[in-house]
Tab-separated table of C-alpha atoms in Angstrom:
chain	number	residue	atom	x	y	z
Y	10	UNK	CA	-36.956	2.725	43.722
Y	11	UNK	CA	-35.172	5.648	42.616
Y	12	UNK	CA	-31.905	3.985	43.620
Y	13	UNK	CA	-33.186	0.538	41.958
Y	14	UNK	CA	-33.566	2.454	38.499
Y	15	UNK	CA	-30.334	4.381	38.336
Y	16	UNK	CA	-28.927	0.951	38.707
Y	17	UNK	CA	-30.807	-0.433	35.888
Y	18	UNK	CA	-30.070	2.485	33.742
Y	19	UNK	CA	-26.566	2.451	34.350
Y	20	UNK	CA	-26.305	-1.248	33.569
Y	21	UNK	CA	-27.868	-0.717	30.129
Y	22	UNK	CA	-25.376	2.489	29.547
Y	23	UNK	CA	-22.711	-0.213	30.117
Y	24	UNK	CA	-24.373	-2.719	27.908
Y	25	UNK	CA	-24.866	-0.783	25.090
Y	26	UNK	CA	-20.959	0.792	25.404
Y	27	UNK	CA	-20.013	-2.959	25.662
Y	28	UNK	CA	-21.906	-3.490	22.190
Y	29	UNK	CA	-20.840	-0.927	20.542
Y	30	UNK	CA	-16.756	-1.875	21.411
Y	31	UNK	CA	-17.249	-6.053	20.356
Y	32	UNK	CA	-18.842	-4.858	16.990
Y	33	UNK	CA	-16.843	-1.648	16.794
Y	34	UNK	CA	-20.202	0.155	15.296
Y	35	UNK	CA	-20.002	3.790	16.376
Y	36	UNK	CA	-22.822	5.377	18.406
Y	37	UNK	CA	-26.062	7.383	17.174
Y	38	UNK	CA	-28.809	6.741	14.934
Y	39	UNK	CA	-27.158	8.632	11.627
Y	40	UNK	CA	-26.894	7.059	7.837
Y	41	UNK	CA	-23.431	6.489	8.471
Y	42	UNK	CA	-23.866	4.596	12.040
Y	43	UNK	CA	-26.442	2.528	10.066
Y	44	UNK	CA	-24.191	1.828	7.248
Y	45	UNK	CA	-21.626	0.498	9.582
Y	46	UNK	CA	-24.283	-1.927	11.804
Y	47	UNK	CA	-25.411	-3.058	8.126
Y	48	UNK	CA	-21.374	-3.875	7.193
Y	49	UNK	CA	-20.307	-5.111	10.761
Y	50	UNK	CA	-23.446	-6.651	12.528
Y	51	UNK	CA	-25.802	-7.637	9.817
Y	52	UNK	CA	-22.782	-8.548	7.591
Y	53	UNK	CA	-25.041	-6.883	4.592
Y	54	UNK	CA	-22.577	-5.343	2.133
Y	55	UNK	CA	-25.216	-4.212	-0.178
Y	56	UNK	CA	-27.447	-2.404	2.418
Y	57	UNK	CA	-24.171	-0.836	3.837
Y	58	UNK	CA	-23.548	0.484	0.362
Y	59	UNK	CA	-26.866	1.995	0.078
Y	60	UNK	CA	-26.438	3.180	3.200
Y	61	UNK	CA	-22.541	5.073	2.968
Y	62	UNK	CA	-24.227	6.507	-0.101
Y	63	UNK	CA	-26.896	8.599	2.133
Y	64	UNK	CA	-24.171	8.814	4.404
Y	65	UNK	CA	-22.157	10.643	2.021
Y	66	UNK	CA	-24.844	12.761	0.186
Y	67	UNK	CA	-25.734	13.825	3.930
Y	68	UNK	CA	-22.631	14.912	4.971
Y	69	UNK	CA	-22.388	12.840	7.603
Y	70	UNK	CA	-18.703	11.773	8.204
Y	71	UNK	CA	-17.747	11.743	4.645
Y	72	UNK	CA	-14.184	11.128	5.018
Y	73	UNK	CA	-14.894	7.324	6.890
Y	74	UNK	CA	-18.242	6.931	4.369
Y	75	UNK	CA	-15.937	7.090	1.167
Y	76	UNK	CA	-13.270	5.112	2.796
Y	77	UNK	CA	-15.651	1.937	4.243
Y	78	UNK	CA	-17.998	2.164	1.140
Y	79	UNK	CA	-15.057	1.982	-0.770
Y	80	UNK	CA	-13.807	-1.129	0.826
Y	81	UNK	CA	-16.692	-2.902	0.808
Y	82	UNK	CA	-17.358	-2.381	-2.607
Y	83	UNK	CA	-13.740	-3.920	-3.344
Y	84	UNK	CA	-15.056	-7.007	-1.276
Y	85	UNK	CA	-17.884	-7.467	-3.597
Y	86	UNK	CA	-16.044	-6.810	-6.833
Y	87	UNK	CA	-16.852	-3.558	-7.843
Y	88	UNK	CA	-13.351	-1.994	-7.760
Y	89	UNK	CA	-14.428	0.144	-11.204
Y	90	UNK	CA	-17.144	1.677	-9.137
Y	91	UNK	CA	-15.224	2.186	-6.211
Y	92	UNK	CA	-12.644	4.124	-7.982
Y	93	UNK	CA	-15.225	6.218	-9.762
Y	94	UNK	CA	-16.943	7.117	-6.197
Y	95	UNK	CA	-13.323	8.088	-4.883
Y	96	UNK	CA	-12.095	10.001	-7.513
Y	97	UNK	CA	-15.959	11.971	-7.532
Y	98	UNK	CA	-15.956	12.939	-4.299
Y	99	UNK	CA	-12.845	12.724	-2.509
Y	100	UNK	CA	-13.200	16.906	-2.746
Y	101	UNK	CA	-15.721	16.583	-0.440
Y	102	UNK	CA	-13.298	15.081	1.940
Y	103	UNK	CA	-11.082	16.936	4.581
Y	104	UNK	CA	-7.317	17.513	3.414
Y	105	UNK	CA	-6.140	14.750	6.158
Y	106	UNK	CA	-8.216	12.391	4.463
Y	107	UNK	CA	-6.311	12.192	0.909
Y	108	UNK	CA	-3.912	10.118	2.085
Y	109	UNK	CA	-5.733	6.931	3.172
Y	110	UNK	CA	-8.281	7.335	0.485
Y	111	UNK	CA	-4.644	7.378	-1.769
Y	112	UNK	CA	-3.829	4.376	-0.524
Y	113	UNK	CA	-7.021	2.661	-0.601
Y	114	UNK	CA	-7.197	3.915	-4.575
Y	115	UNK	CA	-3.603	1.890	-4.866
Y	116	UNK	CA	-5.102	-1.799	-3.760
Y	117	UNK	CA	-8.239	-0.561	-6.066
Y	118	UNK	CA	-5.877	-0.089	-9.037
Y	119	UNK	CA	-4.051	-3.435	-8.017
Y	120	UNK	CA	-7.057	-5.455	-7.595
Y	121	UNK	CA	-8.458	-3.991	-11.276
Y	122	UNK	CA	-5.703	-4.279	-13.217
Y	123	UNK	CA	-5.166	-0.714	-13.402
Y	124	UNK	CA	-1.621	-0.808	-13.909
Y	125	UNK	CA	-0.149	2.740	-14.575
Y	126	UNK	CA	-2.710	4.078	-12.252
Y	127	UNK	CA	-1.157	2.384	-9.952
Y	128	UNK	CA	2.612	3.488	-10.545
Y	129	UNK	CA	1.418	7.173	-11.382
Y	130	UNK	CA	0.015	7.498	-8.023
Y	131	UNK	CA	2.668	5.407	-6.417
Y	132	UNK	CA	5.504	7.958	-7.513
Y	133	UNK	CA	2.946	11.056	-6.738
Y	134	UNK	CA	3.242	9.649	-3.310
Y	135	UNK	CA	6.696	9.319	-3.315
Y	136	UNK	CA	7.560	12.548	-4.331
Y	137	UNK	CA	5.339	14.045	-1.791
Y	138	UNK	CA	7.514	12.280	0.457
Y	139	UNK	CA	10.866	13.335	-1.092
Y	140	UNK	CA	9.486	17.184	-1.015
Y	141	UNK	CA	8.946	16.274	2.938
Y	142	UNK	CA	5.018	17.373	2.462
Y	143	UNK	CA	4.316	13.668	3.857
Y	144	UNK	CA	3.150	13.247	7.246
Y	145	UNK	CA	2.647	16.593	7.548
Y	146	UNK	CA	5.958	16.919	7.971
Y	147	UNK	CA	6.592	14.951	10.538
Y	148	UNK	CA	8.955	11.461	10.819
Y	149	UNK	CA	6.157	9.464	11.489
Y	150	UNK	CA	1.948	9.574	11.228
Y	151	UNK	CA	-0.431	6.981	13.637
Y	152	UNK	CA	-1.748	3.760	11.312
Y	153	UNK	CA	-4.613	1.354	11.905
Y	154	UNK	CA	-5.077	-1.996	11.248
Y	155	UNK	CA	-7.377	-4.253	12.024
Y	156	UNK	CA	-8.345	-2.626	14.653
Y	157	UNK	CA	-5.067	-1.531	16.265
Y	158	UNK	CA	-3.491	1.902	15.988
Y	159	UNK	CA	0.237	1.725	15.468
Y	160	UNK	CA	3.659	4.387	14.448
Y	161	UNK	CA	4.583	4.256	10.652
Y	162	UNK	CA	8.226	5.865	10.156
Y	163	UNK	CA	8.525	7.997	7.099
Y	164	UNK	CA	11.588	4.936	6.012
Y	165	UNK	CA	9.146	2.561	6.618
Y	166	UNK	CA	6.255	4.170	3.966
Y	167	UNK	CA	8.919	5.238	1.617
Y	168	UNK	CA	9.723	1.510	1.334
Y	169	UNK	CA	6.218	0.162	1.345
Y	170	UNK	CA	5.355	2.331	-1.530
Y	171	UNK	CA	8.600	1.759	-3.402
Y	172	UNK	CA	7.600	-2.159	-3.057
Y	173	UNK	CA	4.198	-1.469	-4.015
Y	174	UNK	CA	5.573	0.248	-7.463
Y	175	UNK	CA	8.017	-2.735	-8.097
Y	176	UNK	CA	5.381	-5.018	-7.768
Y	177	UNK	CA	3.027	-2.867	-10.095
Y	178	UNK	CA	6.799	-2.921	-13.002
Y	179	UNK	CA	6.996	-6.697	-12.496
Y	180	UNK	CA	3.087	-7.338	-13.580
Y	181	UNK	CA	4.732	-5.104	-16.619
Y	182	UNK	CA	7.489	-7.492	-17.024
Y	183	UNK	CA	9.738	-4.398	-16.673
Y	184	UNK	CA	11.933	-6.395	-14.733
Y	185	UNK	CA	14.947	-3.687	-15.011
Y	186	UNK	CA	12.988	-1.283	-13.631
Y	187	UNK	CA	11.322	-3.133	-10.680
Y	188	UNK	CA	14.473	-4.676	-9.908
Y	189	UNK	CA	16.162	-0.754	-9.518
Y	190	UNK	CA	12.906	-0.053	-6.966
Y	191	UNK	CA	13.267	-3.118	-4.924
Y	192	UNK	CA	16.763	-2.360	-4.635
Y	193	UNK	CA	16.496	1.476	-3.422
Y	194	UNK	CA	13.527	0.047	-1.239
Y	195	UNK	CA	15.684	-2.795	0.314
Y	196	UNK	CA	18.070	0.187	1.111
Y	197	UNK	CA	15.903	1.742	3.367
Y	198	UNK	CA	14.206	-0.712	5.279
Y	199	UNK	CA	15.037	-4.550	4.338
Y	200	UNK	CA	12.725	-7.336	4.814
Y	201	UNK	CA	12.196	-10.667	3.618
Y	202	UNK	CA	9.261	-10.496	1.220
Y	203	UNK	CA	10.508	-7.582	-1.055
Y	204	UNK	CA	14.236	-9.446	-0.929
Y	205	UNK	CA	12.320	-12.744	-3.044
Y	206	UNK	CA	10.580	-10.299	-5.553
Y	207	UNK	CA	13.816	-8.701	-6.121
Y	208	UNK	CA	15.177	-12.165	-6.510
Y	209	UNK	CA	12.376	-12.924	-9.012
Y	210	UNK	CA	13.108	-9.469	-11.082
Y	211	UNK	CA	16.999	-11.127	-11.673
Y	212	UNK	CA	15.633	-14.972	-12.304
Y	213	UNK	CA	13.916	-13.208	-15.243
Y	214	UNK	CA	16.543	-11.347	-16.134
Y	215	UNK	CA	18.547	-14.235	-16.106
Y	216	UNK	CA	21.369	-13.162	-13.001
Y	217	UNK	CA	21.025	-16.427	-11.573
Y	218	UNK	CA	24.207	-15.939	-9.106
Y	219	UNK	CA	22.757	-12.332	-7.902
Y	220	UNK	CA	19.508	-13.945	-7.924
Y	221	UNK	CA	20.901	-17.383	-5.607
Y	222	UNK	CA	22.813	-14.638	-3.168
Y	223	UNK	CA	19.589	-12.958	-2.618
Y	224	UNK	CA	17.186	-15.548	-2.341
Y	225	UNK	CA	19.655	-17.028	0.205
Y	226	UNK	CA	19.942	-14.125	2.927
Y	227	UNK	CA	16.200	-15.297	3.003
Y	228	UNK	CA	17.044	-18.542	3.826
Y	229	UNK	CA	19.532	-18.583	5.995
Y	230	UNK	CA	17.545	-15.785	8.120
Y	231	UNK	CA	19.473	-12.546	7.368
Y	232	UNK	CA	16.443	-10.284	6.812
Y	233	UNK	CA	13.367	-9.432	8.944
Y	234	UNK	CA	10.471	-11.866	8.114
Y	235	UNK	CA	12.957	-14.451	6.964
Y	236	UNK	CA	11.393	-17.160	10.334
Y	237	UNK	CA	7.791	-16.792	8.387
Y	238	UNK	CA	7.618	-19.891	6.587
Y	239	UNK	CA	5.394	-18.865	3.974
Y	240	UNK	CA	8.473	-16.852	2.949
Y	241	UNK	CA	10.703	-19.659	3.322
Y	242	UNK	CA	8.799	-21.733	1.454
Y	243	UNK	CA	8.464	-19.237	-1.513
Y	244	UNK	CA	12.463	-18.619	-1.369
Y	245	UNK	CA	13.001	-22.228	-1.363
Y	246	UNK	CA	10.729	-22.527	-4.754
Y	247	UNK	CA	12.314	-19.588	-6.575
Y	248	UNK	CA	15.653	-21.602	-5.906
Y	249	UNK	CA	14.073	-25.112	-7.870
Y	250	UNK	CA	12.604	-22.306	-10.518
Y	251	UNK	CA	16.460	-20.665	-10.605
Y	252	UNK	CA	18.361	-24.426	-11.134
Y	253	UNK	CA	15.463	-25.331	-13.511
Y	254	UNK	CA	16.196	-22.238	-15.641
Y	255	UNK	CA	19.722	-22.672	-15.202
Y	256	UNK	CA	20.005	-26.525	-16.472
Y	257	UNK	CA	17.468	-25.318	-19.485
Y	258	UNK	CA	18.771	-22.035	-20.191
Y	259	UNK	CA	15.938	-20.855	-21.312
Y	260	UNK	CA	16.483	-17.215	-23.327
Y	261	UNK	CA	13.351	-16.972	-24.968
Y	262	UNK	CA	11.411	-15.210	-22.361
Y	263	UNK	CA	11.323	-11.130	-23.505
Y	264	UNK	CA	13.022	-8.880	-21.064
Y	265	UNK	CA	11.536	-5.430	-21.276
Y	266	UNK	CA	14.181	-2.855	-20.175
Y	267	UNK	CA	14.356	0.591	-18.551
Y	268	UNK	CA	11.713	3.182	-20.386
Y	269	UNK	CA	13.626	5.658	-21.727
Y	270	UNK	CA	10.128	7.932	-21.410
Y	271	UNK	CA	10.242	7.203	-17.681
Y	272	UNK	CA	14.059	7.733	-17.023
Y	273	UNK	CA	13.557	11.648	-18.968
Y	274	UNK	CA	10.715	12.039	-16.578
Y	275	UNK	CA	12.645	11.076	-13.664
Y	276	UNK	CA	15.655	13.096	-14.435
Y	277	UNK	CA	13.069	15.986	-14.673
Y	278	UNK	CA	11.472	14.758	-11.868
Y	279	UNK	CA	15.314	14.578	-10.137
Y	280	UNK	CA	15.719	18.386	-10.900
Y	281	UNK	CA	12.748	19.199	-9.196
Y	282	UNK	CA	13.320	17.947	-6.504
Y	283	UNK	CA	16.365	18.984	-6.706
Y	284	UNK	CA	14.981	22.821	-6.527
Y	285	UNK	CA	13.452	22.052	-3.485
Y	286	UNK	CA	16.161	20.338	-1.308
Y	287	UNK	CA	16.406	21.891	1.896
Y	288	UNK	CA	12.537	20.305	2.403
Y	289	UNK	CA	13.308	16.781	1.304
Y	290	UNK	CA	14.071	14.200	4.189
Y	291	UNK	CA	17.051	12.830	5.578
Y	292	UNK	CA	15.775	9.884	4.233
Y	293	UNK	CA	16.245	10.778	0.515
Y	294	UNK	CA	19.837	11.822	1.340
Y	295	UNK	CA	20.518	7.819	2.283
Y	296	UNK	CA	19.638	6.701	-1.499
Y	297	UNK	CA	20.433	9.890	-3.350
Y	298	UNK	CA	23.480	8.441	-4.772
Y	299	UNK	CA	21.422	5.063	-6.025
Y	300	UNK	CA	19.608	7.366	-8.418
Y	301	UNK	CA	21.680	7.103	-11.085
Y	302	UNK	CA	21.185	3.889	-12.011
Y	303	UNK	CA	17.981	4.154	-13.004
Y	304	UNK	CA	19.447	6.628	-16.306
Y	305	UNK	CA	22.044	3.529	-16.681
């Protein structure tokens, strides 16, 4: 019998492990454990909320409660309050946990229109990176997703966040200026998606022919992500928009230009770093000399 129940006890250890790795809900009994079985198994966002809250005000894995709450609260549309429960108590959360809750901030400025939030953070990330205080200084840091734990390189988070900030220029219309990012950014580590945006900044700006040369290393295949045909399809559309705009020669659309504000900042920003070179990257040294256009 003895034998018989060590079985049986075993076999519900394995059970319960099993559950816990399908609904990826971590094990215990604490506020945050509940708040996740409310987000992943009951599919509750509310209760969860409730929930991360007493999670957090317990101090019980703050760092994750802040995150997930924060996320879910961005799936219910309540990206204001999100940003307000970051920005209140990231302090409570460990130094290695600034970063994701950073970039969680960026999709909640994206989502809520929060424009220069969004590009004031963006370059505070980036110069962390230029000063080499990324990563902990290190080339690359372990990234999740979905699930799955994967190697970011420092190029390929530089670029990431320099398309992030061109994205956040062109819903400025500062075409100029998110045309310079996308550039540097294409410099570093090339890909299909950020090529079209770039061809988008110079369609607005009018450049069909640098615009057509652009668009077409997409189609023809040249740059990573080129095969995906959502991309294909997109480059193939900003070509009809291009030859539309070309036949009509439209003019009347404003083109707002480099900020002379942000290129003084930069420059000061430039000397700064400038002070601290021997802890920049090697990566900064690739685009160092691209710099200059942006006081152009």
């Amino acid at each position: 019998m003895e034998g018989c129940s060590k079985k049986i006890s075993s076999k519900g250890k394995k059970e319960k492990d099993l559950y816990h790795i399908i609904h990826k809900v971590p094990c215990g009994d604490s506020p945050y454990v509940k708040a996740k079985h409310a987000q992943l198994v009951e599919k509750d966002p509310e209760a969860a909320i409730v929930l991360f809250w007493k999670a957090i005000n317990a101090g019980d894995r703050v760092d994750s409660a802040l995150k997930d709450m924060a996320v879910v609260m961005k799936q219910l549309d309540r990206t204001e309050e999100a940003v307000e429960a970051i920005k209140s108590f990231r302090g409570c959360c460990s130094k290695q946990a600034q970063e994701s809750l950073d970039n969680v901030l960026i999709d909640l400025y994206k989502k809520c229109g929060k424009i220069e939030e969004q590009i004031d953070l963006l370059k505070r990330k980036l110069r962390l990176i230029y000063q080499g205080e990324a990563f902990n200084g290190r080339p690359t840091k372990t990234a999740r997703s979905h699930g799955k734990k994967f190697q970011v390189s420092v190029k390929q988070e530089t670029s990431r966040l320099l398309g992030n900030l061109g994205w956040a220029y062109m819903q400025k219309s500062n075409f100029m200026m998110a045309e310079v990012v996308y550039q540097k950014a294409q410099m570093i580590d090339p890909d299909a998606n950020k090529a079209l945006n770039l061809g988008l900044c110079l369609i607005k700006q009018a450049r069909y022919d640098e615009a057509y040369a652009v668009i077409q290393d997409v189609l023809q295949g040249r740059l990573p992500g080129s095969d995906d045909c959502k991309s294909r399809k997109r480059g193939e559309e900003l070509i009809i928009e291009l030859k539309s705009r070309q036949s009509s020669l439209d003019s009347s659309e404003k083109i707002v230009g480099l900020d002379d504000d942000f290129v003084k900042g930069l420059e000061q920003l430039m000397n700064e770093w400038g002070a601290v070179r021997s802890k920049r990257l090697p990566i900064f040294e690739e685009i160092s000399s691209f710099r200059d256009q942006l006081a152009c």
